[in-house]
CSV table of C-alpha atoms in Angstrom, one decimal:
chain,number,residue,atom,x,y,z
A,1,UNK,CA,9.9,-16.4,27.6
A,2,UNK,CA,6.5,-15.4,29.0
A,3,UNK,CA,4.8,-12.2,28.0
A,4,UNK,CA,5.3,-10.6,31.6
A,5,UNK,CA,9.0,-11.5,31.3
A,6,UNK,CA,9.3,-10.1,27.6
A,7,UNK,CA,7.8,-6.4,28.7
A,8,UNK,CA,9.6,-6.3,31.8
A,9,UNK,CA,12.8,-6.7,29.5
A,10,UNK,CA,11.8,-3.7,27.4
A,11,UNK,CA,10.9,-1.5,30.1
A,12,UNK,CA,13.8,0.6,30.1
A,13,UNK,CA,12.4,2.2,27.0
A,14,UNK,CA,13.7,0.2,24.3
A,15,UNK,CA,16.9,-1.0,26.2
A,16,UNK,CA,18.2,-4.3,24.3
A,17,UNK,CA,15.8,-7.1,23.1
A,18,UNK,CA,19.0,-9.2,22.9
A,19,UNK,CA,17.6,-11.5,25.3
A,20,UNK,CA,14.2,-12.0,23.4
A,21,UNK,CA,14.6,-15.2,20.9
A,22,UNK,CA,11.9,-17.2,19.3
A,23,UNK,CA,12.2,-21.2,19.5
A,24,UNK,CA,12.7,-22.6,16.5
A,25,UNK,CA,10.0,-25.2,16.6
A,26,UNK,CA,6.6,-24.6,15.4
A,27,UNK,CA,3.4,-24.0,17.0
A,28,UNK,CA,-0.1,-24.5,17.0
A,29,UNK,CA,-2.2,-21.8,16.5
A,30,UNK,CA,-3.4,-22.2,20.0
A,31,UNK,CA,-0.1,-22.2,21.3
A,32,UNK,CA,0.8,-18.7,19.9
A,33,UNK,CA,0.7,-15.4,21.9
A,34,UNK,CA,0.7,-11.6,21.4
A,35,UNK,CA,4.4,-10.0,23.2
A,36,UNK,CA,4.1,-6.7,24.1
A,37,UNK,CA,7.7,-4.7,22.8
A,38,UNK,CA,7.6,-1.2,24.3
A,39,UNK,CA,10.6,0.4,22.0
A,40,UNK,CA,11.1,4.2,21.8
A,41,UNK,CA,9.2,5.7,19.0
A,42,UNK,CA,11.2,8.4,17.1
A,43,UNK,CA,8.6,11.4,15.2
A,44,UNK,CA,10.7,12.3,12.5
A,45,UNK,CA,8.7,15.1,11.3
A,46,UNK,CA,6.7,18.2,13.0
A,47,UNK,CA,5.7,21.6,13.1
A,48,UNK,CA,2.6,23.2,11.8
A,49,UNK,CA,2.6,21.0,8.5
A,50,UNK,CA,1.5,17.5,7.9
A,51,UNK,CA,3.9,15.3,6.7
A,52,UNK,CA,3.6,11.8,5.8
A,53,UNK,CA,4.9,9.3,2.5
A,54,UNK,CA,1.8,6.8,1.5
A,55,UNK,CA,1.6,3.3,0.4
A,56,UNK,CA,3.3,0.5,2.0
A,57,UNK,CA,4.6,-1.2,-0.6
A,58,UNK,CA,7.2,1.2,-1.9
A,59,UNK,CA,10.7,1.9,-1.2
A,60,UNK,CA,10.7,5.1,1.3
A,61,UNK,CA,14.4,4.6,2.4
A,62,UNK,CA,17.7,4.5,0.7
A,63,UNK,CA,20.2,1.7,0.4
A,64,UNK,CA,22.2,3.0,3.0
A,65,UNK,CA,19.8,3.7,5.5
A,66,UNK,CA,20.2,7.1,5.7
A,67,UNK,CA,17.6,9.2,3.8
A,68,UNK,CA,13.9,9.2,4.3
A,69,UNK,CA,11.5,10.6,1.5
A,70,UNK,CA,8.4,12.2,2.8
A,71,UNK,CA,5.5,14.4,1.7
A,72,UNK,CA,4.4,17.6,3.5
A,73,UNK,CA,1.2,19.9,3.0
A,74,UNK,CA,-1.2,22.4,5.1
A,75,UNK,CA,-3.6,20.6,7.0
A,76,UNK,CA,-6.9,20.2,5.7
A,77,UNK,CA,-9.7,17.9,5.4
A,78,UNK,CA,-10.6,17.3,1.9
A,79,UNK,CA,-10.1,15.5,-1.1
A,80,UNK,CA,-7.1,17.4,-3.0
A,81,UNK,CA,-7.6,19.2,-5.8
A,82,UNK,CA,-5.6,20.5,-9.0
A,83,UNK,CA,-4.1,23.1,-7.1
A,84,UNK,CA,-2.7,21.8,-4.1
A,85,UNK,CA,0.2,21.0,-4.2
A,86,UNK,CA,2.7,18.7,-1.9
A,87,UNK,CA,5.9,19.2,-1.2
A,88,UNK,CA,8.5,16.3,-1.8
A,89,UNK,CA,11.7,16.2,1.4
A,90,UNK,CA,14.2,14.0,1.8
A,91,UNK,CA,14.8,13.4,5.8
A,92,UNK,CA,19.0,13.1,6.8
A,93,UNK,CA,18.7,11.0,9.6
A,94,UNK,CA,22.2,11.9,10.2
A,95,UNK,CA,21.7,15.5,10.8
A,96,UNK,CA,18.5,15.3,13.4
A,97,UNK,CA,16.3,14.3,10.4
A,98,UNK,CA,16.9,17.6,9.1
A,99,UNK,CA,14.3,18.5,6.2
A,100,UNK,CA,15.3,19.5,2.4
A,101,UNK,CA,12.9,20.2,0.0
A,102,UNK,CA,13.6,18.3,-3.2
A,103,UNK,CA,10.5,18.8,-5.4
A,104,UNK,CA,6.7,19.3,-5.7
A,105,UNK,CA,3.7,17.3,-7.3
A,106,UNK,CA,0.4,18.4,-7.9
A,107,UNK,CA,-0.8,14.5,-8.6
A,108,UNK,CA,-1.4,12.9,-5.6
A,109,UNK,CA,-3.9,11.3,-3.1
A,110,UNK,CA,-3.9,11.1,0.6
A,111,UNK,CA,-3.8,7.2,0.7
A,112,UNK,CA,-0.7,6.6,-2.2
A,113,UNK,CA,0.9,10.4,-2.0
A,114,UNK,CA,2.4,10.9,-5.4
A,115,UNK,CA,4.0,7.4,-5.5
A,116,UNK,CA,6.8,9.0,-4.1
A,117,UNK,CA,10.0,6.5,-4.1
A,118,UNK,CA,13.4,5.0,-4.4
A,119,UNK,CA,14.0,3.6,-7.3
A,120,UNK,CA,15.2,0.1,-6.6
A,121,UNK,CA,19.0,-0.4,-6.6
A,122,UNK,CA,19.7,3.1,-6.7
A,123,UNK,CA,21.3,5.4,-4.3
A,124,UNK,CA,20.1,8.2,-6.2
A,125,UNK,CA,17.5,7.9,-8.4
A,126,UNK,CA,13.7,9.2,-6.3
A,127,UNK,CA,10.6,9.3,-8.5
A,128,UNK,CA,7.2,10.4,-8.1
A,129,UNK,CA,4.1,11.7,-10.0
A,130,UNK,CA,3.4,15.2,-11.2
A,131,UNK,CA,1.7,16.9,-13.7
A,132,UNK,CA,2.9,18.9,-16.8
A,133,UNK,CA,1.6,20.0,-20.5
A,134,UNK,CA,-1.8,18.9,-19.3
A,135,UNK,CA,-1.1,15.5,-18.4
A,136,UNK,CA,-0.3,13.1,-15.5
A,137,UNK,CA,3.5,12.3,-15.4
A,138,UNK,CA,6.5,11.1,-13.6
A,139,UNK,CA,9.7,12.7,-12.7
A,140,UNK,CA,13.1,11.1,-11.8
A,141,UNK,CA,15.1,13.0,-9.5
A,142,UNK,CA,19.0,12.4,-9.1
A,143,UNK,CA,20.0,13.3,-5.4
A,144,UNK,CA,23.5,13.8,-6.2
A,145,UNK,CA,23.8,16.0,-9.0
A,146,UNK,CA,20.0,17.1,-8.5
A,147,UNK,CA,19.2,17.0,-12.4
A,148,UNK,CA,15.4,15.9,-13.3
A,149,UNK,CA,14.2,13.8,-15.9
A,150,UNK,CA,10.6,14.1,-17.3
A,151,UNK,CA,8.9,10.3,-18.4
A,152,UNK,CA,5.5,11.5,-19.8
A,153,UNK,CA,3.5,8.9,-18.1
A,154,UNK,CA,3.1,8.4,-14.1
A,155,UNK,CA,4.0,5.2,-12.5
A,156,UNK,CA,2.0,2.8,-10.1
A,157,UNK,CA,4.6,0.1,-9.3
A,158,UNK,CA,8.3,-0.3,-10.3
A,159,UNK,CA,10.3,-3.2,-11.2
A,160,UNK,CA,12.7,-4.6,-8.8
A,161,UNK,CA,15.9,-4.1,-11.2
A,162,UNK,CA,13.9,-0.2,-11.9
A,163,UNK,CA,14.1,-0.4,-15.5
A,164,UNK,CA,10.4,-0.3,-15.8
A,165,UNK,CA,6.7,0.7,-14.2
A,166,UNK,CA,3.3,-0.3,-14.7
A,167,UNK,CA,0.7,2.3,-15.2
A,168,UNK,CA,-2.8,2.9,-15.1
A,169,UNK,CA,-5.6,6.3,-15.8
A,170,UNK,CA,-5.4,7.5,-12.7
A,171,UNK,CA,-8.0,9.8,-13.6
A,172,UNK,CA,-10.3,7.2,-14.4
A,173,UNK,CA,-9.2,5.8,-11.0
A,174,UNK,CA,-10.3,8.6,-9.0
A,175,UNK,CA,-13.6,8.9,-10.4
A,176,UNK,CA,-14.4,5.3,-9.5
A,177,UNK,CA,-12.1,4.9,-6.5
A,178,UNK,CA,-11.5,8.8,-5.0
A,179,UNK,CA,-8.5,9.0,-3.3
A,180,UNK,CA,-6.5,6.4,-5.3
A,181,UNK,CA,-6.4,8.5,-8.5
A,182,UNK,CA,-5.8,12.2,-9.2
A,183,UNK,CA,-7.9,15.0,-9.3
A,184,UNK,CA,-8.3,15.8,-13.0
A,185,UNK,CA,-8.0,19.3,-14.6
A,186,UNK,CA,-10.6,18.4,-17.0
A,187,UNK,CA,-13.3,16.3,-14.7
A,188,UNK,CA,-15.0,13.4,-16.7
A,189,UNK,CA,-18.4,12.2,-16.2
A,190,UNK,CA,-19.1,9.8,-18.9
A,191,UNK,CA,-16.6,7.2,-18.9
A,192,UNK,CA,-17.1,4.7,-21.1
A,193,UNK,CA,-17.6,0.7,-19.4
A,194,UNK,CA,-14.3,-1.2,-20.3
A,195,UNK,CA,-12.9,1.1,-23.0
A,196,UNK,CA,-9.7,-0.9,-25.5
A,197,UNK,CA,-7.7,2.1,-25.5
A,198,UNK,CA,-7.5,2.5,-21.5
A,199,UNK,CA,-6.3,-0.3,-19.2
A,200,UNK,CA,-2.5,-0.8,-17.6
A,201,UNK,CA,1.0,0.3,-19.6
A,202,UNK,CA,4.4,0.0,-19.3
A,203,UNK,CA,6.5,2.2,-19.1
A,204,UNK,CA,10.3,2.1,-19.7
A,205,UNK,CA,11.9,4.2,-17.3
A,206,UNK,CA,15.2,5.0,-19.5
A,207,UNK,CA,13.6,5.9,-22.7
A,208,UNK,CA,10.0,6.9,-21.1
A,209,UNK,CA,8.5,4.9,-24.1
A,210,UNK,CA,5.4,3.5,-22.5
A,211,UNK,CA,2.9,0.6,-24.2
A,212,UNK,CA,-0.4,-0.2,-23.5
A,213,UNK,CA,-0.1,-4.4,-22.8
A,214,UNK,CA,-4.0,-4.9,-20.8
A,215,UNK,CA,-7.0,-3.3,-21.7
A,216,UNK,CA,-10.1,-2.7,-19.9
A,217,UNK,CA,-12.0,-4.3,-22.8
A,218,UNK,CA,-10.1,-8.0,-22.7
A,219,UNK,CA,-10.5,-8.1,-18.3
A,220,UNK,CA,-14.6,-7.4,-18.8
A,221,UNK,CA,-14.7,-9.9,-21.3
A,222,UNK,CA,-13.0,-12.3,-19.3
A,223,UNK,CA,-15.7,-15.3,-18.2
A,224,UNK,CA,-16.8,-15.3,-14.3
A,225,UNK,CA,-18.4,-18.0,-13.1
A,226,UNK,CA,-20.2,-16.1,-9.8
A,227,UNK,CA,-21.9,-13.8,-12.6
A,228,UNK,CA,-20.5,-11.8,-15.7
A,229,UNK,CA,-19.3,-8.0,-14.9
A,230,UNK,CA,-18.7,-7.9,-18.5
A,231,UNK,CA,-21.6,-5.3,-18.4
A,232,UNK,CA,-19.9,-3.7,-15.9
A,233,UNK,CA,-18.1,-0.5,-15.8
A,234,UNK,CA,-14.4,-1.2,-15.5
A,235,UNK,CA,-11.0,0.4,-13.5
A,236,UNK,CA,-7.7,-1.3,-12.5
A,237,UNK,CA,-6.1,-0.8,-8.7
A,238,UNK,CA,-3.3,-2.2,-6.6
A,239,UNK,CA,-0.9,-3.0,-9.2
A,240,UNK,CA,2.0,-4.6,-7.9
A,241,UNK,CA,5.3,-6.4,-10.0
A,242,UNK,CA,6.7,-9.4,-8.7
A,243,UNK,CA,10.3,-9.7,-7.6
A,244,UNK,CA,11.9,-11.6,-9.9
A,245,UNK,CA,10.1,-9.0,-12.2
A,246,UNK,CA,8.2,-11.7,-14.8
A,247,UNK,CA,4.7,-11.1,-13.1
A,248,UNK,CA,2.7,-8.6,-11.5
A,249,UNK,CA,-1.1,-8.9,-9.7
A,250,UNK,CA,-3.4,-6.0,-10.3
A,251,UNK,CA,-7.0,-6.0,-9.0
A,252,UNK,CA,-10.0,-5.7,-11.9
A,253,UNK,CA,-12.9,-3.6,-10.3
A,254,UNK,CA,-16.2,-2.9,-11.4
A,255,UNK,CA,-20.1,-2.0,-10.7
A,256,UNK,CA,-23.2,-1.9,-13.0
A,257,UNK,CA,-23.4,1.8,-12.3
A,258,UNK,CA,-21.0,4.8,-13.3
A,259,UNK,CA,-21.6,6.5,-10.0
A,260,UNK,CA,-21.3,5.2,-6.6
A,261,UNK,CA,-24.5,7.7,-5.2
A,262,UNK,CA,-26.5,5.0,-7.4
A,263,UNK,CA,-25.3,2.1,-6.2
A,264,UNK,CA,-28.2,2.0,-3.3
A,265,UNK,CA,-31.2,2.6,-6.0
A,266,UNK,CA,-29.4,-0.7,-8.1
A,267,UNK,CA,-29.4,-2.7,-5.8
A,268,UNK,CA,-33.0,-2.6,-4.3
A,269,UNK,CA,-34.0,-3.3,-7.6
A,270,UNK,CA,-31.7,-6.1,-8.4
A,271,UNK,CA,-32.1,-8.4,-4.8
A,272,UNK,CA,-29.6,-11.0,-5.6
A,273,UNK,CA,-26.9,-8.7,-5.8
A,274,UNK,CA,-28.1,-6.9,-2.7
A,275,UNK,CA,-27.4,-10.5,-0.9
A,276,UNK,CA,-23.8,-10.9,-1.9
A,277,UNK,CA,-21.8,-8.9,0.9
A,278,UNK,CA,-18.6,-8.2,-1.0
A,279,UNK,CA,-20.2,-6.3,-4.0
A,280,UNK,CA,-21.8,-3.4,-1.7
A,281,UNK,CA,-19.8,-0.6,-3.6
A,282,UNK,CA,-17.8,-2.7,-6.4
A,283,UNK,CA,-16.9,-6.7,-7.3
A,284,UNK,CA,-13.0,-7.7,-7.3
A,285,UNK,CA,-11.2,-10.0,-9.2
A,286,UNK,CA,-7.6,-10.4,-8.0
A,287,UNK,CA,-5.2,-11.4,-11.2
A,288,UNK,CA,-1.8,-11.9,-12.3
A,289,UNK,CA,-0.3,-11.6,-15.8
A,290,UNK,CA,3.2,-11.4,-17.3
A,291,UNK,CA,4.6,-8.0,-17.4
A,292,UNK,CA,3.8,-8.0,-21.3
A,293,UNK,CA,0.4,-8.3,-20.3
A,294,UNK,CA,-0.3,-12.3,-21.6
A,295,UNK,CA,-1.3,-15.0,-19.5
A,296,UNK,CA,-3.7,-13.6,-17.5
A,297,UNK,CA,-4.9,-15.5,-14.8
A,298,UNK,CA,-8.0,-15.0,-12.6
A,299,UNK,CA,-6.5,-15.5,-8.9
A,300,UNK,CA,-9.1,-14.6,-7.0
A,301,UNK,CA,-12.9,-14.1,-7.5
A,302,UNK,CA,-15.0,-14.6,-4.5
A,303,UNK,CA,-15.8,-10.8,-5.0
A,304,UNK,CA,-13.2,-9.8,-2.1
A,305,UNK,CA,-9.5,-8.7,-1.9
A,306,UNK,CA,-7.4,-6.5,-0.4
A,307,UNK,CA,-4.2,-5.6,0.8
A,308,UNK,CA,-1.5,-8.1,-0.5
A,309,UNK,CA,2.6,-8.4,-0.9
A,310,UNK,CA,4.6,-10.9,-3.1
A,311,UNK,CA,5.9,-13.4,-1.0
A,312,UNK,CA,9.1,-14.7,-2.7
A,313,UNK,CA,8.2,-15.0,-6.5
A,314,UNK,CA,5.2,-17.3,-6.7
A,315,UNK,CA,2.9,-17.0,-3.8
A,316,UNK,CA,1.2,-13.8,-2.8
A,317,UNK,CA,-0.2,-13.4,0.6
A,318,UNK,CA,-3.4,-11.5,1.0
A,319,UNK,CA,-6.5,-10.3,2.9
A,320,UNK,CA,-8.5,-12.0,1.0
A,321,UNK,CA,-12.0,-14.4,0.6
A,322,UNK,CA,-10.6,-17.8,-1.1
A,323,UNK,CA,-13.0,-19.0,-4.1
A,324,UNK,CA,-15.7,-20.8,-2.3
A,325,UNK,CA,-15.0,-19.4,1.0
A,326,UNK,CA,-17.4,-16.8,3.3
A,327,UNK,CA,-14.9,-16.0,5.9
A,328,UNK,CA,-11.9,-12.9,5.5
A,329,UNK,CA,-8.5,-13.7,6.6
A,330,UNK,CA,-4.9,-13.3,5.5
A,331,UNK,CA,-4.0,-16.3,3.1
A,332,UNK,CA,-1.2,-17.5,0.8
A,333,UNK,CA,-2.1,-17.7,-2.6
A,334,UNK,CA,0.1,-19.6,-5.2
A,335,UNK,CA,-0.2,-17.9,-8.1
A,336,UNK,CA,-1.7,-19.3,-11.5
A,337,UNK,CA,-3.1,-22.0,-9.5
A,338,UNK,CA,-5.8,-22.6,-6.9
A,339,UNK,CA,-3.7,-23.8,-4.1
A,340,UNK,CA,-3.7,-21.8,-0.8
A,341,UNK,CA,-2.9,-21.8,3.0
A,342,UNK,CA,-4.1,-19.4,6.0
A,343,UNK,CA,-1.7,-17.5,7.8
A,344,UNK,CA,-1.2,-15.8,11.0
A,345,UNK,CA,-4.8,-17.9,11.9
A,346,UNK,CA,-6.3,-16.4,15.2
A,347,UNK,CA,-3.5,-13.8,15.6
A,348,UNK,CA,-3.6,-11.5,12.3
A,349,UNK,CA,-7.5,-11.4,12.4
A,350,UNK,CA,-7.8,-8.3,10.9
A,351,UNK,CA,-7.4,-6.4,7.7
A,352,UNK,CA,-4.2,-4.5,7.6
A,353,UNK,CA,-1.6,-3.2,5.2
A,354,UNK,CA,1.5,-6.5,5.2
A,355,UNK,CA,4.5,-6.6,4.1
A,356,UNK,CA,7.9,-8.6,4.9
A,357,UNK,CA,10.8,-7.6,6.8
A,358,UNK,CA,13.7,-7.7,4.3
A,359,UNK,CA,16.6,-10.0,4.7
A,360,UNK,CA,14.4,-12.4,7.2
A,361,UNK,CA,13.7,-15.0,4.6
A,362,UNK,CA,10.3,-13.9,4.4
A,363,UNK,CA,9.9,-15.0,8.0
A,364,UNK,CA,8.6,-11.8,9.6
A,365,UNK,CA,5.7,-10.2,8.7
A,366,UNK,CA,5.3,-6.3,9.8
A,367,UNK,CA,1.3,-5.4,9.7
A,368,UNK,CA,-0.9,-2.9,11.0
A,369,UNK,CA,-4.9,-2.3,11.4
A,370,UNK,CA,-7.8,0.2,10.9
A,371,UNK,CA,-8.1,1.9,14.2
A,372,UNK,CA,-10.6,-0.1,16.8
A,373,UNK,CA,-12.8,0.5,19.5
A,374,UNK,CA,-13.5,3.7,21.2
A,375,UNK,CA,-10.3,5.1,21.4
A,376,UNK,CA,-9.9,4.7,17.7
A,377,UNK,CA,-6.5,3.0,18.4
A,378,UNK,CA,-4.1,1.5,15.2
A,379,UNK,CA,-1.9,-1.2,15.9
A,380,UNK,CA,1.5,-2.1,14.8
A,381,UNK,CA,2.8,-5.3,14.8
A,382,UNK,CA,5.8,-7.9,13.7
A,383,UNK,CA,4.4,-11.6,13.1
A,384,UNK,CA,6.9,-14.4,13.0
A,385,UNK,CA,5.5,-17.1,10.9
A,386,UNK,CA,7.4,-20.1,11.7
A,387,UNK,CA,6.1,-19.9,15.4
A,388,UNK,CA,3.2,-18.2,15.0
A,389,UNK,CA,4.2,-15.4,17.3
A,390,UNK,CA,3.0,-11.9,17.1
A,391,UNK,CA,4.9,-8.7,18.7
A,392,UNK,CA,2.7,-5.1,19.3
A,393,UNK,CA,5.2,-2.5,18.8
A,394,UNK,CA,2.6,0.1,19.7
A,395,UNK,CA,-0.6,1.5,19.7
A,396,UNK,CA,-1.8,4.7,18.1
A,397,UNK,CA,-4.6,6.7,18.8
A,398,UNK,CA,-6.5,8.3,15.0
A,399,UNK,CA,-8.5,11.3,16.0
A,400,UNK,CA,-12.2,11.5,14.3
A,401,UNK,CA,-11.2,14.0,11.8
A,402,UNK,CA,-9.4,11.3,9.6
A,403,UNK,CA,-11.9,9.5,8.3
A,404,UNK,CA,-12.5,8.2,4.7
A,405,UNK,CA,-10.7,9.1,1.7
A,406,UNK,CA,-8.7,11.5,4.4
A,407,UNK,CA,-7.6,8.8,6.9
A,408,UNK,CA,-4.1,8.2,7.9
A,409,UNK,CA,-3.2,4.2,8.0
A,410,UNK,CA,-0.5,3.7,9.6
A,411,UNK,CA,1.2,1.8,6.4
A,412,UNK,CA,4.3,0.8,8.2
A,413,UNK,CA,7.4,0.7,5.7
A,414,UNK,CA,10.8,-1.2,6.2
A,415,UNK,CA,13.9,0.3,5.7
A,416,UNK,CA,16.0,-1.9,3.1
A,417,UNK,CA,18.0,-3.3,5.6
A,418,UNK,CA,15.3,-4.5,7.7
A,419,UNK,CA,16.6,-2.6,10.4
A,420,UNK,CA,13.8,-0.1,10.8
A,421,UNK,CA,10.3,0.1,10.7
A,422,UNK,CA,8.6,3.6,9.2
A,423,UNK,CA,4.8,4.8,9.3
A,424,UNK,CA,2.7,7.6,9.6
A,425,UNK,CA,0.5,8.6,12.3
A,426,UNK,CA,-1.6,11.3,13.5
A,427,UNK,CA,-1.8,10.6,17.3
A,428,UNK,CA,0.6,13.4,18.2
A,429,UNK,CA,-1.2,16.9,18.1
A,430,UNK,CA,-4.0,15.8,15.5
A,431,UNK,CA,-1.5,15.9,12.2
A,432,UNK,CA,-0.2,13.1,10.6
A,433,UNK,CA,3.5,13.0,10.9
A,434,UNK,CA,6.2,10.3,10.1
A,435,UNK,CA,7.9,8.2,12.7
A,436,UNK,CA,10.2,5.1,13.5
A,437,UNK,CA,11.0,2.1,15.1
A,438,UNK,CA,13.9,0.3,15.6
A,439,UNK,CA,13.0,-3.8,15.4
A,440,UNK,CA,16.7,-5.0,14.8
A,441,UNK,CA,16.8,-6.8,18.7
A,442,UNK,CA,13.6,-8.3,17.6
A,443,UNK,CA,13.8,-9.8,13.8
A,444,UNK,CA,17.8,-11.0,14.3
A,445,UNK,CA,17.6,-12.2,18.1
């Protein structure tokens, strides 16, 4: 099926894709094309506040299909602090995605929320950060009988069985990354460089016991053959468990300077480091480790990385500069080795936030991008590996205003199911809002 023929077939607003199926044989990358699938987009949310849920690699969406968490707040453009607070809903998309207000959290950022979430394999069970007795928590909400638990520690990324969570300072975090961590009570502006107290914990979600298994100190000292960073000062990001639950990857940050305002002074005096592109504001390393916190292996360390998802239990696919390589594209990466393979070569050419349609064998990637060109427009997209074929569900315009830490990706979530596809957006009326699309005639044709 042509392109013309495909958004003919659509044209009816979303009528069936029943008729749209993918040949089974592979293609080139020459042979692939872009489909255009104009389905009707439902806005969940609206009225005077912004609503919207965060990162794209958590669990937004119950089992059944049925409830939605989301985050709501006044609109303004700023980094938060202590005081505002968010609102935590859950959305009944069986009673017009009707609103009820289930909690609040003062611990959050505009790009993660409060790592609001389903626990996985649980019908009940939401969880999300907060703070309380002058520390950064979680809380565990029962939907059913409405009872909350307290863990004293807050949670980056959850085990597939939720039994357990890494964790890292978030603090720390949003002094060297704003907008990732938490706006402190007490602000801190002497951390020390790769501290052995400090680093990534677990954290057991039934007895809230919580164990500090990777510090700071053992990543810095870790050899690098592009140039030590053991100098360096240190913070952990992007922490994320595999799904057979006996690895995780986290990315190890760091710059010779405390403060990003100094980075410009360091490096016109240090020219070599000027000259290496991916170490403007900090150098990555990309590594995996048990979830004990042995065998740590450095993944990565061309000095660039970004967004990534487990792809079955052993490979991770990733934005991403391979060791030895100058050129950024999304690659599969087998983990503790150095083996990789492009994907998605001259279709997904730009950085976005991937994940995988559940229940398609890991055949269907849903992605998105930063918004492009003039009319600052963010695309949303399926990509079917096998035969290299990529489908535009839509197009969003980003007004100027959300820029920076206070942007609004598009982060485009997947029901469990794989059913439905859920992001936020801020091209209606200039607030970001939470919407859907429905891909089932697409991913099971």
């Amino acid at each position: 099926m042509n392109r013309r023929s495909f958004v003919k077939s659509t044209a009816l607003g979303g009528a069936s894709l029943a008729a749209f199926h993918l040949p089974t044989g592979a293609h080139t990358p020459d042979e692939s094309e872009t489909l255009a699938a104009e389905l009707p987009v439902a806005q969940l949310t609206k009225g005077a506040y912004q609503h919207w849920f965060g990162y794209y690699d958590k669990l937004q969406v119950d089992p059944t299909g049925r409830f939605v968490l989301g985050c709501q707040v006044d609109s303004f453009y700023r980094s938060p602090t202590p005081t505002d607070q968010i609102r935590i809903g859950l959305i009944d998309l069986e009673s017009n995605s009707r609103w009820t207000e289930i909690g609040k959290s003062s611990s959050w950022g505009w790009q993660q929320g409060c790592m609001l979430q389903w626990i996985p394999g649980s019908r009940e069970q939401i969880i999300w950060n907060d703070y309380s007795n002058d520390q950064f928590i979680s809380k565990i909400f029962n939907s059913k009988t409405e009872s909350l638990v307290e863990i004293p520690m807050p949670i980056y990324t959850l085990s597939s069985d939720g039994t357990f969570a890494l964790s890292v300072n978030f603090a720390r975090l949003q002094f060297f990354r704003p907008g990732y961590g938490y706006a402190s009570r007490v602000p801190n502006s002497t951390w020390p460089k790769a501290p052995a107290d400090d680093g990534i914990f677990k954290v057991d979600l039934v007895t809230g016991a919580t164990q500090l298994i990777l510090s700071l100190e053992e990543i810095a000292e870790i050899a690098r053959p592009q140039g030590s960073v053991t100098a360096n000062f240190h913070w952990f990001n992007h922490l994320l468990i595999s799904p057979d639950d006996k690895r995780f990857i986290f990315l190890n940050r760091s710059r010779p300077v405390a403060n990003l305002a100094d980075m410009d002074e360091y490096l016109r005096a240090n020219p070599v480091a000027k000259d290496n592109k991916f170490s403007s504001r900090y150098v990555t390393r990309a590594m995996t480790a048990t979830c004990d916190g042995s065998a740590v292996y450095p993944l990565v360390d061309s000095g660039m990385f970004s967004h990534f998802i487990w792809n079955g239990p052993q490979k991770i696919c990733a934005w991403a500069v391979p060791n030895g390589g100058s050129t950024p594209a999304f690659f599969d990466f087998r983990d503790q080795s150095q083996e990789y393979a492009e994907v998605g070569a001259g279709v997904m050419t730009r950085n976005g936030h991937n994940t995988y349609v559940p229940n398609t064998n890991y055949e269907w990637i849903l992605n998105d991008t930063y918004p492009q060109g003039k009319e600052r427009l963010q695309e949303l997209y399926l990509y079917h590996v096998p035969t290299k074929r990529k489908v535009t569900l839509g197009k969003f315009h980003s007004p100027t205003a959300f820029r920076g830490e206070w942007r609004c990706d598009l982060h485009p979530r997947c029901d469990q199911q794989g059913h439905r596809v859920y992001f936020d957006s801020t091209h209606q009326d200039g607030r970001r809002q939470i919407y859907s699309v429905d891909i089932r005639d697409i991913v099971t044709s």
